[in-house]
Amino acid sequence: MDERFRIVFTGELRGHIQAEEVIAHLVATFKLPDAKARTLVLDGNCHVVKKDLDAKSAQRYRSALEQAGMIVHVEPMTPATD
């Protein structure tokens, strides 16, 4: 079975990016509802943004979110135990 990954937003934005820019980018690029984008960006907490991704998809999401101004990292998902 292929290793699966999740994307975690640290709650922080890159230094020169304004929160409103990030929110607008999330709404436009990912079709995220404005209220959900605002909560994600403005509450300052860590959030799992996307999960159960293959390595290639995880890197694409990481790149797109970093381009939007978010600080994110890719984490391997722990396999479920029976």
Tab-separated table of N, CA, C and O in Angstrom:
chain	number	residue	atom	x	y	z
A	1	MET	N	0.845	-1.185	0.000
A	1	MET	CA	0.000	0.000	0.000
A	1	MET	C	0.887	1.244	0.000
A	1	MET	O	1.873	1.314	0.718
A	2	ASP	N	0.539	2.217	-0.816
A	2	ASP	CA	1.308	3.448	-0.909
A	2	ASP	C	1.155	4.265	0.364
A	2	ASP	O	0.097	4.268	0.998
A	3	GLU	N	2.225	4.961	0.701
A	3	GLU	CA	2.178	5.840	1.867
A	3	GLU	C	1.258	7.016	1.564
A	3	GLU	O	1.236	7.542	0.459
A	4	ARG	N	0.485	7.419	2.555
A	4	ARG	CA	-0.461	8.519	2.414
A	4	ARG	C	0.002	9.675	3.283
A	4	ARG	O	0.656	9.486	4.315
A	5	PHE	N	-0.378	10.890	2.879
A	5	PHE	CA	0.088	12.097	3.539
A	5	PHE	C	-1.065	13.042	3.827
A	5	PHE	O	-2.137	12.930	3.241
A	6	ARG	N	-0.793	13.980	4.730
A	6	ARG	CA	-1.743	15.050	5.005
A	6	ARG	C	-0.988	16.372	4.989
A	6	ARG	O	0.218	16.413	5.243
A	7	ILE	N	-1.725	17.440	4.695
A	7	ILE	CA	-1.164	18.781	4.663
A	7	ILE	C	-1.635	19.510	5.918
A	7	ILE	O	-2.839	19.571	6.188
A	8	VAL	N	-0.693	20.052	6.674
A	8	VAL	CA	-1.014	20.754	7.914
A	8	VAL	C	-0.612	22.222	7.789
A	8	VAL	O	0.538	22.537	7.471
A	9	PHE	N	-1.577	23.112	8.007
A	9	PHE	CA	-1.333	24.544	8.054
A	9	PHE	C	-0.922	24.882	9.479
A	9	PHE	O	-1.612	24.536	10.430
A	10	THR	N	0.215	25.565	9.627
A	10	THR	CA	0.749	25.866	10.954
A	10	THR	C	-0.009	26.963	11.691
A	10	THR	O	0.202	27.167	12.882
A	11	GLY	N	-0.857	27.689	10.980
A	11	GLY	CA	-1.547	28.826	11.587
A	11	GLY	C	-0.810	30.126	11.329
A	11	GLY	O	-1.261	31.193	11.740
A	12	GLU	N	0.325	30.033	10.628
A	12	GLU	CA	1.131	31.219	10.344
A	12	GLU	C	1.178	31.493	8.849
A	12	GLU	O	1.091	30.581	8.033
A	13	LEU	N	1.335	32.793	8.535
A	13	LEU	CA	1.466	33.214	7.148
A	13	LEU	C	2.893	33.671	6.898
A	13	LEU	O	3.587	34.102	7.830
A	14	ARG	N	3.319	33.573	5.648
A	14	ARG	CA	4.637	34.079	5.294
A	14	ARG	C	4.663	35.575	5.572
A	14	ARG	O	3.649	36.256	5.442
A	15	GLY	N	5.823	36.075	5.974
A	15	GLY	CA	5.982	37.434	6.478
A	15	GLY	C	5.375	38.568	5.680
A	15	GLY	O	4.790	39.469	6.251
A	16	HIS	N	5.488	38.564	4.385
A	16	HIS	CA	5.046	39.709	3.587
A	16	HIS	C	3.621	39.590	3.060
A	16	HIS	O	3.132	40.486	2.380
A	17	ILE	N	2.938	38.526	3.372
A	17	ILE	CA	1.595	38.277	2.847
A	17	ILE	C	0.542	38.716	3.867
A	17	ILE	O	0.634	38.393	5.043
A	18	GLN	N	-0.465	39.429	3.383
A	18	GLN	CA	-1.576	39.857	4.228
A	18	GLN	C	-2.646	38.768	4.270
A	18	GLN	O	-2.884	38.069	3.275
A	19	ALA	N	-3.303	38.652	5.401
A	19	ALA	CA	-4.334	37.626	5.577
A	19	ALA	C	-5.425	37.734	4.519
A	19	ALA	O	-5.891	36.710	4.000
A	20	GLU	N	-5.842	38.934	4.175
A	20	GLU	CA	-6.911	39.112	3.180
A	20	GLU	C	-6.500	38.567	1.815
A	20	GLU	O	-7.327	38.038	1.080
A	21	GLU	N	-5.213	38.682	1.468
A	21	GLU	CA	-4.723	38.135	0.206
A	21	GLU	C	-4.820	36.610	0.210
A	21	GLU	O	-5.215	36.000	-0.791
A	22	VAL	N	-4.446	36.008	1.331
A	22	VAL	CA	-4.492	34.555	1.446
A	22	VAL	C	-5.935	34.070	1.366
A	22	VAL	O	-6.242	33.109	0.653
A	23	ILE	N	-6.820	34.734	2.061
A	23	ILE	CA	-8.245	34.370	2.044
A	23	ILE	C	-8.789	34.437	0.623
A	23	ILE	O	-9.437	33.492	0.147
A	24	ALA	N	-8.507	35.523	-0.083
A	24	ALA	CA	-8.984	35.671	-1.457
A	24	ALA	C	-8.430	34.565	-2.353
A	24	ALA	O	-9.144	34.029	-3.211
A	25	HIS	N	-7.169	34.213	-2.151
A	25	HIS	CA	-6.547	33.159	-2.953
A	25	HIS	C	-7.220	31.803	-2.689
A	25	HIS	O	-7.490	31.053	-3.624
A	26	LEU	N	-7.493	31.499	-1.434
A	26	LEU	CA	-8.145	30.227	-1.089
A	26	LEU	C	-9.545	30.140	-1.690
A	26	LEU	O	-9.945	29.091	-2.198
A	27	VAL	N	-10.278	31.239	-1.632
A	27	VAL	CA	-11.630	31.271	-2.182
A	27	VAL	C	-11.584	31.068	-3.694
A	27	VAL	O	-12.342	30.271	-4.246
A	28	ALA	N	-10.664	31.762	-4.362
A	28	ALA	CA	-10.592	31.695	-5.821
A	28	ALA	C	-10.015	30.371	-6.320
A	28	ALA	O	-10.544	29.770	-7.255
A	29	THR	N	-8.952	29.902	-5.699
A	29	THR	CA	-8.244	28.727	-6.199
A	29	THR	C	-8.898	27.421	-5.772
A	29	THR	O	-9.020	26.491	-6.566
A	30	PHE	N	-9.289	27.330	-4.517
A	30	PHE	CA	-9.798	26.076	-3.979
A	30	PHE	C	-11.319	26.068	-3.819
A	30	PHE	O	-11.881	25.110	-3.291
A	31	LYS	N	-11.974	27.152	-4.233
A	31	LYS	CA	-13.444	27.263	-4.135
A	31	LYS	C	-13.921	27.065	-2.697
A	31	LYS	O	-15.000	26.538	-2.437
A	32	LEU	N	-13.092	27.505	-1.757
A	32	LEU	CA	-13.425	27.414	-0.341
A	32	LEU	C	-14.406	28.539	0.000
A	32	LEU	O	-14.211	29.676	-0.439
A	33	PRO	N	-15.456	28.271	0.745
A	33	PRO	CA	-16.363	29.354	1.157
A	33	PRO	C	-15.590	30.420	1.945
A	33	PRO	O	-14.681	30.109	2.718
A	34	ASP	N	-15.962	31.673	1.744
A	34	ASP	CA	-15.260	32.793	2.377
A	34	ASP	C	-15.177	32.628	3.891
A	34	ASP	O	-14.115	32.827	4.483
A	35	ALA	N	-16.268	32.263	4.525
A	35	ALA	CA	-16.282	32.122	5.989
A	35	ALA	C	-15.309	31.043	6.449
A	35	ALA	O	-14.602	31.215	7.452
A	36	LYS	N	-15.244	29.947	5.731
A	36	LYS	CA	-14.332	28.861	6.099
A	36	LYS	C	-12.880	29.286	5.892
A	36	LYS	O	-12.018	28.984	6.725
A	37	ALA	N	-12.602	29.995	4.805
A	37	ALA	CA	-11.249	30.493	4.549
A	37	ALA	C	-10.822	31.467	5.646
A	37	ALA	O	-9.683	31.428	6.125
A	38	ARG	N	-11.724	32.343	6.054
A	38	ARG	CA	-11.410	33.313	7.119
A	38	ARG	C	-11.094	32.606	8.446
A	38	ARG	O	-10.144	32.947	9.127
A	39	THR	N	-11.901	31.624	8.789
A	39	THR	CA	-11.667	30.876	10.025
A	39	THR	C	-10.309	30.190	9.978
A	39	THR	O	-9.527	30.269	10.927
A	40	LEU	N	-10.014	29.533	8.869
A	40	LEU	CA	-8.745	28.828	8.704
A	40	LEU	C	-7.563	29.766	8.873
A	40	LEU	O	-6.624	29.479	9.613
A	41	VAL	N	-7.606	30.904	8.210
A	41	VAL	CA	-6.463	31.826	8.180
A	41	VAL	C	-6.357	32.664	9.446
A	41	VAL	O	-5.259	32.892	9.960
A	42	LEU	N	-7.470	33.119	9.980
A	42	LEU	CA	-7.432	34.115	11.054
A	42	LEU	C	-7.393	33.554	12.466
A	42	LEU	O	-7.047	34.279	13.395
A	43	ASP	N	-7.717	32.284	12.679
A	43	ASP	CA	-7.763	31.810	14.067
A	43	ASP	C	-6.389	31.482	14.646
A	43	ASP	O	-6.247	31.340	15.857
A	44	GLY	N	-5.365	31.361	13.802
A	44	GLY	CA	-4.004	31.170	14.302
A	44	GLY	C	-3.681	29.776	14.809
A	44	GLY	O	-2.622	29.559	15.389
A	45	ASN	N	-4.571	28.823	14.608
A	45	ASN	CA	-4.336	27.454	15.068
A	45	ASN	C	-3.855	26.566	13.921
A	45	ASN	O	-4.068	26.877	12.756
A	46	CYS	N	-3.242	25.438	14.282
A	46	CYS	CA	-2.877	24.431	13.281
A	46	CYS	C	-4.145	23.746	12.791
A	46	CYS	O	-5.069	23.521	13.569
A	47	HIS	N	-4.168	23.440	11.498
A	47	HIS	CA	-5.307	22.746	10.899
A	47	HIS	C	-4.804	21.744	9.876
A	47	HIS	O	-3.882	22.050	9.114
A	48	VAL	N	-5.417	20.584	9.844
A	48	VAL	CA	-5.188	19.663	8.749
A	48	VAL	C	-6.042	20.184	7.600
A	48	VAL	O	-7.265	20.277	7.710
A	49	VAL	N	-5.379	20.571	6.511
A	49	VAL	CA	-6.068	21.170	5.375
A	49	VAL	C	-6.575	20.098	4.417
A	49	VAL	O	-7.663	20.207	3.861
A	50	LYS	N	-5.768	19.058	4.220
A	50	LYS	CA	-6.130	17.979	3.306
A	50	LYS	C	-5.473	16.715	3.809
A	50	LYS	O	-4.354	16.754	4.329
A	51	LYS	N	-6.155	15.578	3.671
A	51	LYS	CA	-5.566	14.331	4.135
A	51	LYS	C	-5.784	13.228	3.113
A	51	LYS	O	-6.548	13.385	2.161
A	52	ASP	N	-5.098	12.135	3.330
A	52	ASP	CA	-5.182	10.936	2.496
A	52	ASP	C	-4.740	11.212	1.058
A	52	ASP	O	-5.406	10.842	0.098
A	53	LEU	N	-3.588	11.871	0.924
A	53	LEU	CA	-3.028	12.204	-0.385
A	53	LEU	C	-1.830	11.323	-0.700
A	53	LEU	O	-1.077	10.958	0.195
A	54	ASP	N	-1.630	11.031	-1.979
A	54	ASP	CA	-0.390	10.379	-2.374
A	54	ASP	C	0.716	11.438	-2.367
A	54	ASP	O	0.445	12.636	-2.222
A	55	ALA	N	1.959	11.016	-2.490
A	55	ALA	CA	3.096	11.926	-2.363
A	55	ALA	C	3.053	13.053	-3.396
A	55	ALA	O	3.298	14.220	-3.068
A	56	LYS	N	2.731	12.725	-4.622
A	56	LYS	CA	2.707	13.734	-5.689
A	56	LYS	C	1.615	14.773	-5.432
A	56	LYS	O	1.853	15.976	-5.555
A	57	SER	N	0.438	14.325	-5.060
A	57	SER	CA	-0.663	15.248	-4.771
A	57	SER	C	-0.352	16.103	-3.554
A	57	SER	O	-0.654	17.300	-3.529
A	58	ALA	N	0.259	15.522	-2.550
A	58	ALA	CA	0.621	16.266	-1.344
A	58	ALA	C	1.580	17.409	-1.683
A	58	ALA	O	1.431	18.526	-1.182
A	59	GLN	N	2.539	17.139	-2.550
A	59	GLN	CA	3.492	18.191	-2.926
A	59	GLN	C	2.820	19.284	-3.752
A	59	GLN	O	3.150	20.467	-3.618
A	60	ARG	N	1.854	18.911	-4.591
A	60	ARG	CA	1.117	19.925	-5.363
A	60	ARG	C	0.307	20.832	-4.434
A	60	ARG	O	0.301	22.050	-4.599
A	61	TYR	N	-0.380	20.233	-3.460
A	61	TYR	CA	-1.134	21.036	-2.496
A	61	TYR	C	-0.197	21.924	-1.685
A	61	TYR	O	-0.473	23.103	-1.471
A	62	ARG	N	0.920	21.354	-1.217
A	62	ARG	CA	1.879	22.135	-0.444
A	62	ARG	C	2.343	23.351	-1.236
A	62	ARG	O	2.334	24.471	-0.740
A	63	SER	N	2.688	23.128	-2.469
A	63	SER	CA	3.164	24.209	-3.322
A	63	SER	C	2.092	25.290	-3.514
A	63	SER	O	2.378	26.490	-3.407
A	64	ALA	N	0.874	24.880	-3.796
A	64	ALA	CA	-0.210	25.842	-4.017
A	64	ALA	C	-0.519	26.647	-2.760
A	64	ALA	O	-0.737	27.863	-2.826
A	65	LEU	N	-0.517	25.987	-1.609
A	65	LEU	CA	-0.812	26.691	-0.355
A	65	LEU	C	0.329	27.628	0.041
A	65	LEU	O	0.094	28.729	0.547
A	66	GLU	N	1.561	27.204	-0.199
A	66	GLU	CA	2.697	28.090	0.078
A	66	GLU	C	2.678	29.290	-0.851
A	66	GLU	O	2.989	30.406	-0.437
A	67	GLN	N	2.299	29.081	-2.088
A	67	GLN	CA	2.199	30.183	-3.034
A	67	GLN	C	1.128	31.175	-2.581
A	67	GLN	O	1.263	32.375	-2.786
A	68	ALA	N	0.094	30.695	-1.935
A	68	ALA	CA	-0.964	31.563	-1.402
A	68	ALA	C	-0.484	32.357	-0.195
A	68	ALA	O	-1.117	33.331	0.188
A	69	GLY	N	0.634	31.921	0.410
A	69	GLY	CA	1.183	32.646	1.556
A	69	GLY	C	1.086	31.915	2.880
A	69	GLY	O	1.435	32.455	3.916
A	70	MET	N	0.634	30.681	2.858
A	70	MET	CA	0.490	29.904	4.083
A	70	MET	C	1.771	29.119	4.375
A	70	MET	O	2.451	28.687	3.450
A	71	ILE	N	2.072	28.938	5.639
A	71	ILE	CA	3.171	28.065	6.041
A	71	ILE	C	2.553	26.709	6.364
A	71	ILE	O	1.743	26.591	7.283
A	72	VAL	N	2.911	25.715	5.550
A	72	VAL	CA	2.340	24.372	5.688
A	72	VAL	C	3.460	23.340	5.677
A	72	VAL	O	4.579	23.637	5.276
A	73	HIS	N	3.140	22.155	6.136
A	73	HIS	CA	4.074	21.046	5.998
A	73	HIS	C	3.296	19.767	5.690
A	73	HIS	O	2.100	19.668	5.935
A	74	VAL	N	4.019	18.845	5.096
A	74	VAL	CA	3.458	17.563	4.711
A	74	VAL	C	3.851	16.546	5.781
A	74	VAL	O	5.022	16.454	6.152
A	75	GLU	N	2.872	15.807	6.264
A	75	GLU	CA	3.126	14.777	7.277
A	75	GLU	C	2.630	13.435	6.766
A	75	GLU	O	1.562	13.354	6.158
A	76	PRO	N	3.393	12.376	7.032
A	76	PRO	CA	2.870	11.047	6.695
A	76	PRO	C	1.714	10.705	7.629
A	76	PRO	O	1.712	11.089	8.801
A	77	MET	N	0.734	10.042	7.094
A	77	MET	CA	-0.403	9.621	7.914
A	77	MET	C	-0.058	8.282	8.536
A	77	MET	O	0.577	7.430	7.908
A	78	THR	N	-0.448	8.106	9.771
A	78	THR	CA	-0.216	6.848	10.461
A	78	THR	C	-1.249	5.841	9.979
A	78	THR	O	-2.448	6.131	9.966
A	79	PRO	N	-0.793	4.660	9.566
A	79	PRO	CA	-1.774	3.663	9.107
A	79	PRO	C	-2.726	3.286	10.222
A	79	PRO	O	-2.330	3.199	11.390
A	80	ALA	N	-3.961	3.051	9.872
A	80	ALA	CA	-4.966	2.648	10.864
A	80	ALA	C	-4.648	1.227	11.314
A	80	ALA	O	-4.227	0.386	10.546
A	81	THR	N	-4.881	0.996	12.593
A	81	THR	CA	-4.666	-0.357	13.129
A	81	THR	C	-6.020	-1.016	13.364
A	81	THR	O	-7.012	-0.361	13.641
A	82	ASP	N	-6.044	-2.317	13.249
A	82	ASP	CA	-7.309	-3.050	13.434
A	82	ASP	C	-7.643	-3.214	14.881
A	82	ASP	O	-6.933	-3.318	15.762
